[in-house]
JSON list of C-alpha atoms in Angstrom, two decimals:
[
{"chain": "A", "resi": 1, "resn": "UNK", "atom": "CA", "xyz": [34.62, -20.42, 47.42]},
{"chain": "A", "resi": 2, "resn": "UNK", "atom": "CA", "xyz": [33.55, -17.96, 50.06]},
{"chain": "A", "resi": 3, "resn": "UNK", "atom": "CA", "xyz": [31.54, -15.07, 48.69]},
{"chain": "A", "resi": 4, "resn": "UNK", "atom": "CA", "xyz": [32.57, -12.74, 51.53]},
{"chain": "A", "resi": 5, "resn": "UNK", "atom": "CA", "xyz": [35.80, -13.00, 53.49]},
{"chain": "A", "resi": 6, "resn": "UNK", "atom": "CA", "xyz": [36.50, -11.12, 56.69]},
{"chain": "A", "resi": 7, "resn": "UNK", "atom": "CA", "xyz": [39.96, -12.05, 57.92]},
{"chain": "A", "resi": 8, "resn": "UNK", "atom": "CA", "xyz": [39.96, -10.17, 61.22]},
{"chain": "A", "resi": 9, "resn": "UNK", "atom": "CA", "xyz": [38.09, -12.11, 63.90]},
{"chain": "A", "resi": 10, "resn": "UNK", "atom": "CA", "xyz": [38.78, -9.40, 66.47]},
{"chain": "A", "resi": 11, "resn": "UNK", "atom": "CA", "xyz": [40.05, -5.83, 66.47]},
{"chain": "A", "resi": 12, "resn": "UNK", "atom": "CA", "xyz": [40.85, -3.31, 69.17]},
{"chain": "A", "resi": 13, "resn": "UNK", "atom": "CA", "xyz": [40.90, 0.45, 68.75]},
{"chain": "A", "resi": 14, "resn": "UNK", "atom": "CA", "xyz": [41.51, 3.33, 71.11]},
{"chain": "A", "resi": 15, "resn": "UNK", "atom": "CA", "xyz": [38.59, 5.67, 71.64]},
{"chain": "A", "resi": 16, "resn": "UNK", "atom": "CA", "xyz": [38.63, 8.60, 69.19]},
{"chain": "A", "resi": 17, "resn": "UNK", "atom": "CA", "xyz": [40.98, 6.78, 66.80]},
{"chain": "A", "resi": 18, "resn": "UNK", "atom": "CA", "xyz": [40.03, 5.50, 63.35]},
{"chain": "A", "resi": 19, "resn": "UNK", "atom": "CA", "xyz": [39.82, 1.80, 62.51]},
{"chain": "A", "resi": 20, "resn": "UNK", "atom": "CA", "xyz": [39.55, -0.18, 59.27]},
{"chain": "A", "resi": 21, "resn": "UNK", "atom": "CA", "xyz": [37.67, -3.46, 59.05]},
{"chain": "A", "resi": 22, "resn": "UNK", "atom": "CA", "xyz": [38.60, -5.58, 56.06]},
{"chain": "A", "resi": 23, "resn": "UNK", "atom": "CA", "xyz": [36.27, -7.27, 53.62]},
{"chain": "A", "resi": 24, "resn": "UNK", "atom": "CA", "xyz": [36.92, -8.98, 50.32]},
{"chain": "A", "resi": 25, "resn": "UNK", "atom": "CA", "xyz": [34.27, -10.43, 48.07]},
{"chain": "A", "resi": 26, "resn": "UNK", "atom": "CA", "xyz": [33.97, -12.83, 45.19]},
{"chain": "A", "resi": 27, "resn": "UNK", "atom": "CA", "xyz": [31.53, -12.47, 42.34]},
{"chain": "A", "resi": 28, "resn": "UNK", "atom": "CA", "xyz": [31.51, -12.75, 38.58]},
{"chain": "A", "resi": 29, "resn": "UNK", "atom": "CA", "xyz": [28.55, -10.39, 38.25]},
{"chain": "A", "resi": 30, "resn": "UNK", "atom": "CA", "xyz": [29.00, -6.81, 37.11]},
{"chain": "A", "resi": 31, "resn": "UNK", "atom": "CA", "xyz": [26.08, -5.57, 39.18]},
{"chain": "A", "resi": 32, "resn": "UNK", "atom": "CA", "xyz": [26.10, -6.15, 42.92]},
{"chain": "A", "resi": 33, "resn": "UNK", "atom": "CA", "xyz": [25.73, -4.32, 46.19]},
{"chain": "A", "resi": 34, "resn": "UNK", "atom": "CA", "xyz": [27.99, -4.27, 49.22]},
{"chain": "A", "resi": 35, "resn": "UNK", "atom": "CA", "xyz": [26.75, -3.62, 52.73]},
{"chain": "A", "resi": 36, "resn": "UNK", "atom": "CA", "xyz": [28.05, -3.33, 56.25]},
{"chain": "A", "resi": 37, "resn": "UNK", "atom": "CA", "xyz": [25.95, -4.22, 59.27]},
{"chain": "A", "resi": 38, "resn": "UNK", "atom": "CA", "xyz": [26.63, -3.72, 62.97]},
{"chain": "A", "resi": 39, "resn": "UNK", "atom": "CA", "xyz": [25.42, -6.26, 65.52]},
{"chain": "A", "resi": 40, "resn": "UNK", "atom": "CA", "xyz": [25.69, -5.12, 69.16]},
{"chain": "A", "resi": 41, "resn": "UNK", "atom": "CA", "xyz": [25.50, -7.62, 71.98]},
{"chain": "A", "resi": 42, "resn": "UNK", "atom": "CA", "xyz": [21.73, -7.12, 72.06]},
{"chain": "A", "resi": 43, "resn": "UNK", "atom": "CA", "xyz": [21.59, -8.99, 68.75]},
{"chain": "A", "resi": 44, "resn": "UNK", "atom": "CA", "xyz": [19.83, -6.72, 66.29]},
{"chain": "A", "resi": 45, "resn": "UNK", "atom": "CA", "xyz": [21.44, -6.19, 62.89]},
{"chain": "A", "resi": 46, "resn": "UNK", "atom": "CA", "xyz": [21.84, -2.51, 62.11]},
{"chain": "A", "resi": 47, "resn": "UNK", "atom": "CA", "xyz": [22.46, -1.36, 58.54]},
{"chain": "A", "resi": 48, "resn": "UNK", "atom": "CA", "xyz": [25.41, 1.03, 58.34]},
{"chain": "A", "resi": 49, "resn": "UNK", "atom": "CA", "xyz": [26.41, 1.72, 54.77]},
{"chain": "A", "resi": 50, "resn": "UNK", "atom": "CA", "xyz": [25.93, 0.63, 51.16]},
{"chain": "A", "resi": 51, "resn": "UNK", "atom": "CA", "xyz": [28.10, 0.71, 48.05]},
{"chain": "A", "resi": 52, "resn": "UNK", "atom": "CA", "xyz": [26.80, -0.14, 44.60]},
{"chain": "A", "resi": 53, "resn": "UNK", "atom": "CA", "xyz": [29.17, -1.80, 42.17]},
{"chain": "A", "resi": 54, "resn": "UNK", "atom": "CA", "xyz": [28.71, 1.04, 39.67]},
{"chain": "A", "resi": 55, "resn": "UNK", "atom": "CA", "xyz": [29.19, 3.81, 42.21]},
{"chain": "A", "resi": 56, "resn": "UNK", "atom": "CA", "xyz": [32.39, 5.69, 41.41]},
{"chain": "A", "resi": 57, "resn": "UNK", "atom": "CA", "xyz": [32.59, 7.51, 44.71]},
{"chain": "A", "resi": 58, "resn": "UNK", "atom": "CA", "xyz": [33.21, 5.75, 48.02]},
{"chain": "A", "resi": 59, "resn": "UNK", "atom": "CA", "xyz": [30.11, 5.74, 50.19]},
{"chain": "A", "resi": 60, "resn": "UNK", "atom": "CA", "xyz": [30.07, 7.75, 53.39]},
{"chain": "A", "resi": 61, "resn": "UNK", "atom": "CA", "xyz": [27.52, 7.89, 56.22]},
{"chain": "A", "resi": 62, "resn": "UNK", "atom": "CA", "xyz": [28.54, 10.08, 59.11]},
{"chain": "A", "resi": 63, "resn": "UNK", "atom": "CA", "xyz": [31.57, 8.48, 60.77]},
{"chain": "A", "resi": 64, "resn": "UNK", "atom": "CA", "xyz": [31.39, 5.46, 58.45]},
{"chain": "A", "resi": 65, "resn": "UNK", "atom": "CA", "xyz": [33.01, 5.28, 55.06]},
{"chain": "A", "resi": 66, "resn": "UNK", "atom": "CA", "xyz": [33.47, 2.41, 52.69]},
{"chain": "A", "resi": 67, "resn": "UNK", "atom": "CA", "xyz": [36.82, 2.09, 50.94]},
{"chain": "A", "resi": 68, "resn": "UNK", "atom": "CA", "xyz": [35.75, 0.43, 47.69]},
{"chain": "A", "resi": 69, "resn": "UNK", "atom": "CA", "xyz": [38.49, -1.00, 45.49]},
{"chain": "A", "resi": 70, "resn": "UNK", "atom": "CA", "xyz": [36.71, -2.78, 42.69]},
{"chain": "A", "resi": 71, "resn": "UNK", "atom": "CA", "xyz": [39.74, -4.25, 40.96]},
{"chain": "A", "resi": 72, "resn": "UNK", "atom": "CA", "xyz": [40.89, -5.79, 44.22]},
{"chain": "A", "resi": 73, "resn": "UNK", "atom": "CA", "xyz": [37.33, -6.80, 45.15]},
{"chain": "A", "resi": 74, "resn": "UNK", "atom": "CA", "xyz": [37.61, -5.21, 48.54]},
{"chain": "A", "resi": 75, "resn": "UNK", "atom": "CA", "xyz": [35.09, -3.15, 50.49]},
{"chain": "A", "resi": 76, "resn": "UNK", "atom": "CA", "xyz": [36.70, -2.12, 53.75]},
{"chain": "A", "resi": 77, "resn": "UNK", "atom": "CA", "xyz": [34.75, -0.23, 56.40]},
{"chain": "A", "resi": 78, "resn": "UNK", "atom": "CA", "xyz": [36.45, 2.76, 58.00]},
{"chain": "A", "resi": 79, "resn": "UNK", "atom": "CA", "xyz": [35.10, 4.06, 61.28]},
{"chain": "A", "resi": 80, "resn": "UNK", "atom": "CA", "xyz": [36.48, 7.44, 62.22]},
{"chain": "A", "resi": 81, "resn": "UNK", "atom": "CA", "xyz": [36.63, 8.87, 65.75]},
{"chain": "A", "resi": 82, "resn": "UNK", "atom": "CA", "xyz": [35.69, 5.57, 67.43]},
{"chain": "A", "resi": 83, "resn": "UNK", "atom": "CA", "xyz": [33.26, 5.68, 70.31]},
{"chain": "A", "resi": 84, "resn": "UNK", "atom": "CA", "xyz": [32.65, 3.18, 73.10]},
{"chain": "A", "resi": 85, "resn": "UNK", "atom": "CA", "xyz": [29.26, 2.44, 71.56]},
{"chain": "A", "resi": 86, "resn": "UNK", "atom": "CA", "xyz": [30.98, 1.19, 68.42]},
{"chain": "A", "resi": 87, "resn": "UNK", "atom": "CA", "xyz": [32.00, -2.00, 70.25]},
{"chain": "A", "resi": 88, "resn": "UNK", "atom": "CA", "xyz": [30.09, -4.72, 68.40]},
{"chain": "A", "resi": 89, "resn": "UNK", "atom": "CA", "xyz": [30.29, -7.37, 65.70]},
{"chain": "A", "resi": 90, "resn": "UNK", "atom": "CA", "xyz": [30.53, -6.01, 62.17]},
{"chain": "A", "resi": 91, "resn": "UNK", "atom": "CA", "xyz": [29.41, -7.99, 59.15]},
{"chain": "A", "resi": 92, "resn": "UNK", "atom": "CA", "xyz": [30.17, -7.36, 55.52]},
{"chain": "A", "resi": 93, "resn": "UNK", "atom": "CA", "xyz": [27.55, -8.56, 53.06]},
{"chain": "A", "resi": 94, "resn": "UNK", "atom": "CA", "xyz": [27.01, -8.71, 49.32]},
{"chain": "A", "resi": 95, "resn": "UNK", "atom": "CA", "xyz": [23.78, -8.74, 47.34]},
{"chain": "A", "resi": 96, "resn": "UNK", "atom": "CA", "xyz": [23.72, -10.37, 43.93]},
{"chain": "A", "resi": 97, "resn": "UNK", "atom": "CA", "xyz": [20.71, -9.38, 41.84]},
{"chain": "A", "resi": 98, "resn": "UNK", "atom": "CA", "xyz": [21.24, -12.22, 39.41]},
{"chain": "A", "resi": 99, "resn": "UNK", "atom": "CA", "xyz": [20.85, -14.86, 42.10]},
{"chain": "A", "resi": 100, "resn": "UNK", "atom": "CA", "xyz": [17.46, -13.51, 43.09]},
{"chain": "A", "resi": 101, "resn": "UNK", "atom": "CA", "xyz": [18.90, -10.82, 45.35]},
{"chain": "A", "resi": 102, "resn": "UNK", "atom": "CA", "xyz": [20.55, -13.25, 47.72]},
{"chain": "A", "resi": 103, "resn": "UNK", "atom": "CA", "xyz": [22.58, -11.68, 50.48]},
{"chain": "A", "resi": 104, "resn": "UNK", "atom": "CA", "xyz": [25.86, -13.34, 51.47]},
{"chain": "A", "resi": 105, "resn": "UNK", "atom": "CA", "xyz": [27.41, -12.53, 54.84]},
{"chain": "A", "resi": 106, "resn": "UNK", "atom": "CA", "xyz": [30.96, -12.81, 56.12]},
{"chain": "A", "resi": 107, "resn": "UNK", "atom": "CA", "xyz": [31.94, -14.33, 59.43]},
{"chain": "A", "resi": 108, "resn": "UNK", "atom": "CA", "xyz": [32.22, -10.96, 61.09]},
{"chain": "A", "resi": 109, "resn": "UNK", "atom": "CA", "xyz": [34.78, -8.91, 62.97]},
{"chain": "A", "resi": 110, "resn": "UNK", "atom": "CA", "xyz": [34.43, -8.19, 66.67]},
{"chain": "A", "resi": 111, "resn": "UNK", "atom": "CA", "xyz": [35.45, -4.61, 67.39]},
{"chain": "A", "resi": 112, "resn": "UNK", "atom": "CA", "xyz": [36.32, -3.48, 70.89]},
{"chain": "A", "resi": 113, "resn": "UNK", "atom": "CA", "xyz": [36.81, 0.20, 71.59]},
{"chain": "A", "resi": 114, "resn": "UNK", "atom": "CA", "xyz": [39.16, 0.85, 74.49]},
{"chain": "A", "resi": 115, "resn": "UNK", "atom": "CA", "xyz": [38.64, 3.96, 76.63]},
{"chain": "B", "resi": 1, "resn": "UNK", "atom": "CA", "xyz": [7.26, 2.91, 60.14]},
{"chain": "B", "resi": 2, "resn": "UNK", "atom": "CA", "xyz": [7.00, -0.34, 62.07]},
{"chain": "B", "resi": 3, "resn": "UNK", "atom": "CA", "xyz": [10.01, -2.63, 61.81]},
{"chain": "B", "resi": 4, "resn": "UNK", "atom": "CA", "xyz": [10.24, -6.36, 61.29]},
{"chain": "B", "resi": 5, "resn": "UNK", "atom": "CA", "xyz": [8.48, -8.14, 64.13]},
{"chain": "B", "resi": 6, "resn": "UNK", "atom": "CA", "xyz": [9.55, -11.56, 65.38]},
{"chain": "B", "resi": 7, "resn": "UNK", "atom": "CA", "xyz": [8.33, -13.82, 68.13]},
{"chain": "B", "resi": 8, "resn": "UNK", "atom": "CA", "xyz": [9.11, -15.39, 70.44]},
{"chain": "B", "resi": 9, "resn": "UNK", "atom": "CA", "xyz": [12.35, -13.64, 71.41]},
{"chain": "B", "resi": 10, "resn": "UNK", "atom": "CA", "xyz": [13.57, -16.62, 73.39]},
{"chain": "B", "resi": 11, "resn": "UNK", "atom": "CA", "xyz": [12.68, -20.28, 73.37]},
{"chain": "B", "resi": 12, "resn": "UNK", "atom": "CA", "xyz": [14.15, -23.22, 75.28]},
{"chain": "B", "resi": 13, "resn": "UNK", "atom": "CA", "xyz": [13.14, -26.74, 74.27]},
{"chain": "B", "resi": 14, "resn": "UNK", "atom": "CA", "xyz": [14.34, -30.29, 74.70]},
{"chain": "B", "resi": 15, "resn": "UNK", "atom": "CA", "xyz": [15.82, -32.10, 71.72]},
{"chain": "B", "resi": 16, "resn": "UNK", "atom": "CA", "xyz": [13.26, -33.84, 69.54]},
{"chain": "B", "resi": 17, "resn": "UNK", "atom": "CA", "xyz": [10.58, -31.28, 70.48]},
{"chain": "B", "resi": 18, "resn": "UNK", "atom": "CA", "xyz": [9.16, -28.89, 67.94]},
{"chain": "B", "resi": 19, "resn": "UNK", "atom": "CA", "xyz": [9.23, -25.09, 67.78]},
{"chain": "B", "resi": 20, "resn": "UNK", "atom": "CA", "xyz": [7.78, -22.41, 65.56]},
{"chain": "B", "resi": 21, "resn": "UNK", "atom": "CA", "xyz": [8.94, -18.86, 64.94]},
{"chain": "B", "resi": 22, "resn": "UNK", "atom": "CA", "xyz": [6.84, -16.10, 63.49]},
{"chain": "B", "resi": 23, "resn": "UNK", "atom": "CA", "xyz": [7.85, -13.07, 61.46]},
{"chain": "B", "resi": 24, "resn": "UNK", "atom": "CA", "xyz": [5.90, -10.08, 60.23]},
{"chain": "B", "resi": 25, "resn": "UNK", "atom": "CA", "xyz": [7.92, -8.03, 57.73]},
{"chain": "B", "resi": 26, "resn": "UNK", "atom": "CA", "xyz": [7.77, -4.32, 57.09]},
{"chain": "B", "resi": 27, "resn": "UNK", "atom": "CA", "xyz": [4.56, -3.41, 55.34]},
{"chain": "B", "resi": 28, "resn": "UNK", "atom": "CA", "xyz": [4.94, -3.59, 51.59]},
{"chain": "B", "resi": 29, "resn": "UNK", "atom": "CA", "xyz": [8.16, -5.59, 51.60]},
{"chain": "B", "resi": 30, "resn": "UNK", "atom": "CA", "xyz": [7.73, -8.38, 49.10]},
{"chain": "B", "resi": 31, "resn": "UNK", "atom": "CA", "xyz": [10.90, -10.26, 49.91]},
{"chain": "B", "resi": 32, "resn": "UNK", "atom": "CA", "xyz": [11.38, -12.11, 53.19]},
{"chain": "B", "resi": 33, "resn": "UNK", "atom": "CA", "xyz": [14.43, -14.02, 54.38]},
{"chain": "B", "resi": 34, "resn": "UNK", "atom": "CA", "xyz": [15.04, -16.40, 57.26]},
{"chain": "B", "resi": 35, "resn": "UNK", "atom": "CA", "xyz": [18.62, -16.68, 58.49]},
{"chain": "B", "resi": 36, "resn": "UNK", "atom": "CA", "xyz": [20.22, -18.94, 61.08]},
{"chain": "B", "resi": 37, "resn": "UNK", "atom": "CA", "xyz": [23.01, -17.38, 63.10]},
{"chain": "B", "resi": 38, "resn": "UNK", "atom": "CA", "xyz": [25.04, -19.73, 65.26]},
{"chain": "B", "resi": 39, "resn": "UNK", "atom": "CA", "xyz": [27.01, -18.06, 68.03]},
{"chain": "B", "resi": 40, "resn": "UNK", "atom": "CA", "xyz": [30.19, -16.48, 66.70]},
{"chain": "B", "resi": 41, "resn": "UNK", "atom": "CA", "xyz": [29.23, -16.91, 63.05]},
{"chain": "B", "resi": 42, "resn": "UNK", "atom": "CA", "xyz": [27.65, -14.83, 60.33]},
{"chain": "B", "resi": 43, "resn": "UNK", "atom": "CA", "xyz": [24.02, -15.27, 59.30]},
{"chain": "B", "resi": 44, "resn": "UNK", "atom": "CA", "xyz": [23.36, -18.23, 57.04]},
{"chain": "B", "resi": 45, "resn": "UNK", "atom": "CA", "xyz": [20.39, -18.10, 54.67]},
{"chain": "B", "resi": 46, "resn": "UNK", "atom": "CA", "xyz": [17.77, -20.77, 55.27]},
{"chain": "B", "resi": 47, "resn": "UNK", "atom": "CA", "xyz": [15.03, -19.63, 52.92]},
{"chain": "B", "resi": 48, "resn": "UNK", "atom": "CA", "xyz": [14.07, -16.63, 50.81]},
{"chain": "B", "resi": 49, "resn": "UNK", "atom": "CA", "xyz": [10.52, -15.79, 49.77]},
{"chain": "B", "resi": 50, "resn": "UNK", "atom": "CA", "xyz": [9.27, -13.33, 47.22]},
{"chain": "B", "resi": 51, "resn": "UNK", "atom": "CA", "xyz": [5.61, -12.67, 47.96]},
{"chain": "B", "resi": 52, "resn": "UNK", "atom": "CA", "xyz": [4.39, -16.18, 48.81]},
{"chain": "B", "resi": 53, "resn": "UNK", "atom": "CA", "xyz": [6.77, -18.04, 46.50]},
{"chain": "B", "resi": 54, "resn": "UNK", "atom": "CA", "xyz": [10.10, -19.60, 47.43]},
{"chain": "B", "resi": 55, "resn": "UNK", "atom": "CA", "xyz": [13.15, -18.08, 45.70]},
{"chain": "B", "resi": 56, "resn": "UNK", "atom": "CA", "xyz": [15.81, -20.18, 47.41]},
{"chain": "B", "resi": 57, "resn": "UNK", "atom": "CA", "xyz": [15.59, -22.92, 50.03]},
{"chain": "B", "resi": 58, "resn": "UNK", "atom": "CA", "xyz": [18.71, -24.82, 49.04]},
{"chain": "B", "resi": 59, "resn": "UNK", "atom": "CA", "xyz": [20.22, -24.57, 52.53]},
{"chain": "B", "resi": 60, "resn": "UNK", "atom": "CA", "xyz": [17.07, -25.41, 54.46]},
{"chain": "B", "resi": 61, "resn": "UNK", "atom": "CA", "xyz": [17.37, -28.85, 56.15]},
{"chain": "B", "resi": 62, "resn": "UNK", "atom": "CA", "xyz": [14.04, -29.99, 54.78]},
{"chain": "B", "resi": 63, "resn": "UNK", "atom": "CA", "xyz": [13.92, -33.17, 56.84]},
{"chain": "B", "resi": 64, "resn": "UNK", "atom": "CA", "xyz": [13.30, -31.07, 59.95]},
{"chain": "B", "resi": 65, "resn": "UNK", "atom": "CA", "xyz": [12.80, -27.44, 58.91]},
{"chain": "B", "resi": 66, "resn": "UNK", "atom": "CA", "xyz": [9.81, -26.01, 57.11]},
{"chain": "B", "resi": 67, "resn": "UNK", "atom": "CA", "xyz": [8.71, -22.48, 56.35]},
{"chain": "B", "resi": 68, "resn": "UNK", "atom": "CA", "xyz": [5.68, -20.89, 54.81]},
{"chain": "B", "resi": 69, "resn": "UNK", "atom": "CA", "xyz": [4.43, -17.49, 53.80]},
{"chain": "B", "resi": 70, "resn": "UNK", "atom": "CA", "xyz": [0.90, -18.25, 52.78]},
{"chain": "B", "resi": 71, "resn": "UNK", "atom": "CA", "xyz": [-0.54, -14.81, 52.07]},
{"chain": "B", "resi": 72, "resn": "UNK", "atom": "CA", "xyz": [2.71, -13.14, 51.07]},
{"chain": "B", "resi": 73, "resn": "UNK", "atom": "CA", "xyz": [2.92, -11.21, 54.31]},
{"chain": "B", "resi": 74, "resn": "UNK", "atom": "CA", "xyz": [3.91, -12.89, 57.55]},
{"chain": "B", "resi": 75, "resn": "UNK", "atom": "CA", "xyz": [5.89, -16.10, 57.72]},
{"chain": "B", "resi": 76, "resn": "UNK", "atom": "CA", "xyz": [6.41, -19.06, 60.03]},
{"chain": "B", "resi": 77, "resn": "UNK", "atom": "CA", "xyz": [9.57, -21.15, 60.40]},
{"chain": "B", "resi": 78, "resn": "UNK", "atom": "CA", "xyz": [9.16, -24.53, 62.07]},
{"chain": "B", "resi": 79, "resn": "UNK", "atom": "CA", "xyz": [11.68, -27.03, 63.36]},
{"chain": "B", "resi": 80, "resn": "UNK", "atom": "CA", "xyz": [10.51, -30.57, 64.05]},
{"chain": "B", "resi": 81, "resn": "UNK", "atom": "CA", "xyz": [12.22, -32.45, 65.63]},
{"chain": "B", "resi": 82, "resn": "UNK", "atom": "CA", "xyz": [14.87, -30.11, 67.00]},
{"chain": "B", "resi": 83, "resn": "UNK", "atom": "CA", "xyz": [18.48, -31.16, 67.42]},
{"chain": "B", "resi": 84, "resn": "UNK", "atom": "CA", "xyz": [21.14, -29.75, 69.72]},
{"chain": "B", "resi": 85, "resn": "UNK", "atom": "CA", "xyz": [22.91, -28.14, 66.75]},
{"chain": "B", "resi": 86, "resn": "UNK", "atom": "CA", "xyz": [19.79, -26.08, 65.98]},
{"chain": "B", "resi": 87, "resn": "UNK", "atom": "CA", "xyz": [20.62, -23.85, 68.94]},
{"chain": "B", "resi": 88, "resn": "UNK", "atom": "CA", "xyz": [21.02, -20.46, 67.27]},
{"chain": "B", "resi": 89, "resn": "UNK", "atom": "CA", "xyz": [19.39, -17.12, 66.68]},
{"chain": "B", "resi": 90, "resn": "UNK", "atom": "CA", "xyz": [16.84, -17.18, 63.88]},
{"chain": "B", "resi": 91, "resn": "UNK", "atom": "CA", "xyz": [16.75, -13.86, 62.12]},
{"chain": "B", "resi": 92, "resn": "UNK", "atom": "CA", "xyz": [13.98, -12.69, 59.86]},
{"chain": "B", "resi": 93, "resn": "UNK", "atom": "CA", "xyz": [14.66, -9.92, 57.38]},
{"chain": "B", "resi": 94, "resn": "UNK", "atom": "CA", "xyz": [12.65, -8.17, 54.71]},
{"chain": "B", "resi": 95, "resn": "UNK", "atom": "CA", "xyz": [13.41, -6.05, 51.71]},
{"chain": "B", "resi": 96, "resn": "UNK", "atom": "CA", "xyz": [11.45, -3.93, 49.31]},
{"chain": "B", "resi": 97, "resn": "UNK", "atom": "CA", "xyz": [11.07, -5.37, 45.82]},
{"chain": "B", "resi": 98, "resn": "UNK", "atom": "CA", "xyz": [13.10, -3.81, 43.06]},
{"chain": "B", "resi": 99, "resn": "UNK", "atom": "CA", "xyz": [16.06, -1.50, 43.13]},
{"chain": "B", "resi": 100, "resn": "UNK", "atom": "CA", "xyz": [14.94, 0.82, 45.91]},
{"chain": "B", "resi": 101, "resn": "UNK", "atom": "CA", "xyz": [17.90, 2.95, 46.99]},
{"chain": "B", "resi": 102, "resn": "UNK", "atom": "CA", "xyz": [20.37, 0.63, 48.69]},
{"chain": "B", "resi": 103, "resn": "UNK", "atom": "CA", "xyz": [17.83, -2.16, 48.91]},
{"chain": "B", "resi": 104, "resn": "UNK", "atom": "CA", "xyz": [19.19, -3.15, 52.26]},
{"chain": "B", "resi": 105, "resn": "UNK", "atom": "CA", "xyz": [17.78, -5.87, 54.45]},
{"chain": "B", "resi": 106, "resn": "UNK", "atom": "CA", "xyz": [15.78, -4.82, 57.47]},
{"chain": "B", "resi": 107, "resn": "UNK", "atom": "CA", "xyz": [16.16, -7.30, 60.31]},
{"chain": "B", "resi": 108, "resn": "UNK", "atom": "CA", "xyz": [13.97, -8.24, 63.22]},
{"chain": "B", "resi": 109, "resn": "UNK", "atom": "CA", "xyz": [15.40, -8.65, 66.70]},
{"chain": "B", "resi": 110, "resn": "UNK", "atom": "CA", "xyz": [15.75, -12.39, 66.22]},
{"chain": "B", "resi": 111, "resn": "UNK", "atom": "CA", "xyz": [14.47, -15.46, 68.02]},
{"chain": "B", "resi": 112, "resn": "UNK", "atom": "CA", "xyz": [17.05, -17.15, 70.21]},
{"chain": "B", "resi": 113, "resn": "UNK", "atom": "CA", "xyz": [16.58, -20.93, 70.38]},
{"chain": "B", "resi": 114, "resn": "UNK", "atom": "CA", "xyz": [18.27, -23.13, 72.94]},
{"chain": "B", "resi": 115, "resn": "UNK", "atom": "CA", "xyz": [17.93, -26.89, 72.50]},
{"chain": "B", "resi": 116, "resn": "UNK", "atom": "CA", "xyz": [18.77, -28.95, 75.58]}
]
């Protein structure tokens, strides 16, 4: 079974609008971490936001927020007030401490911001 | 703080040739990962080191890929002989040991390999 599932290969959003990128995960561990990374066309992987499995509040970092629904095993990324520079690939990832801190990545969502 | 350094950034080789990639992690990061990212896909773990020991190499094609981290600092990933399907970006990442804040991975810029 896939550890991380991203079902949206591509998304479009109008500049200044909000967009939600979906991510579901699969683990039997109680302790884990969820991450979102941005990969622009230049190729570097940029860390955006983190949510711990025991965190009760949804994580926020500037225009990024993580909508964490533990019972549904989903960790959707919300980008508010989209900017042209947000156009990139976005990857959801999970860290499992009990597998030696392996990180599992999804297949990514390509986001295009339209002016 | 210096980031994860990788070299070369780009490499073009013929199939059956060999290639080596080098990675220097962030100072003090005990854990080092090599990922393979094929165009349009997510990163796939090849090997994970903690200090100079291997934590996981279950997805490393050991008949042609090898990796080492002899002194627990920098690391080399080698492919010999290369196949066409090895064309990908090879990403190196490092992480501090233990539960340090988010404990996120820090990535290098990647080494893009083209096999002709």
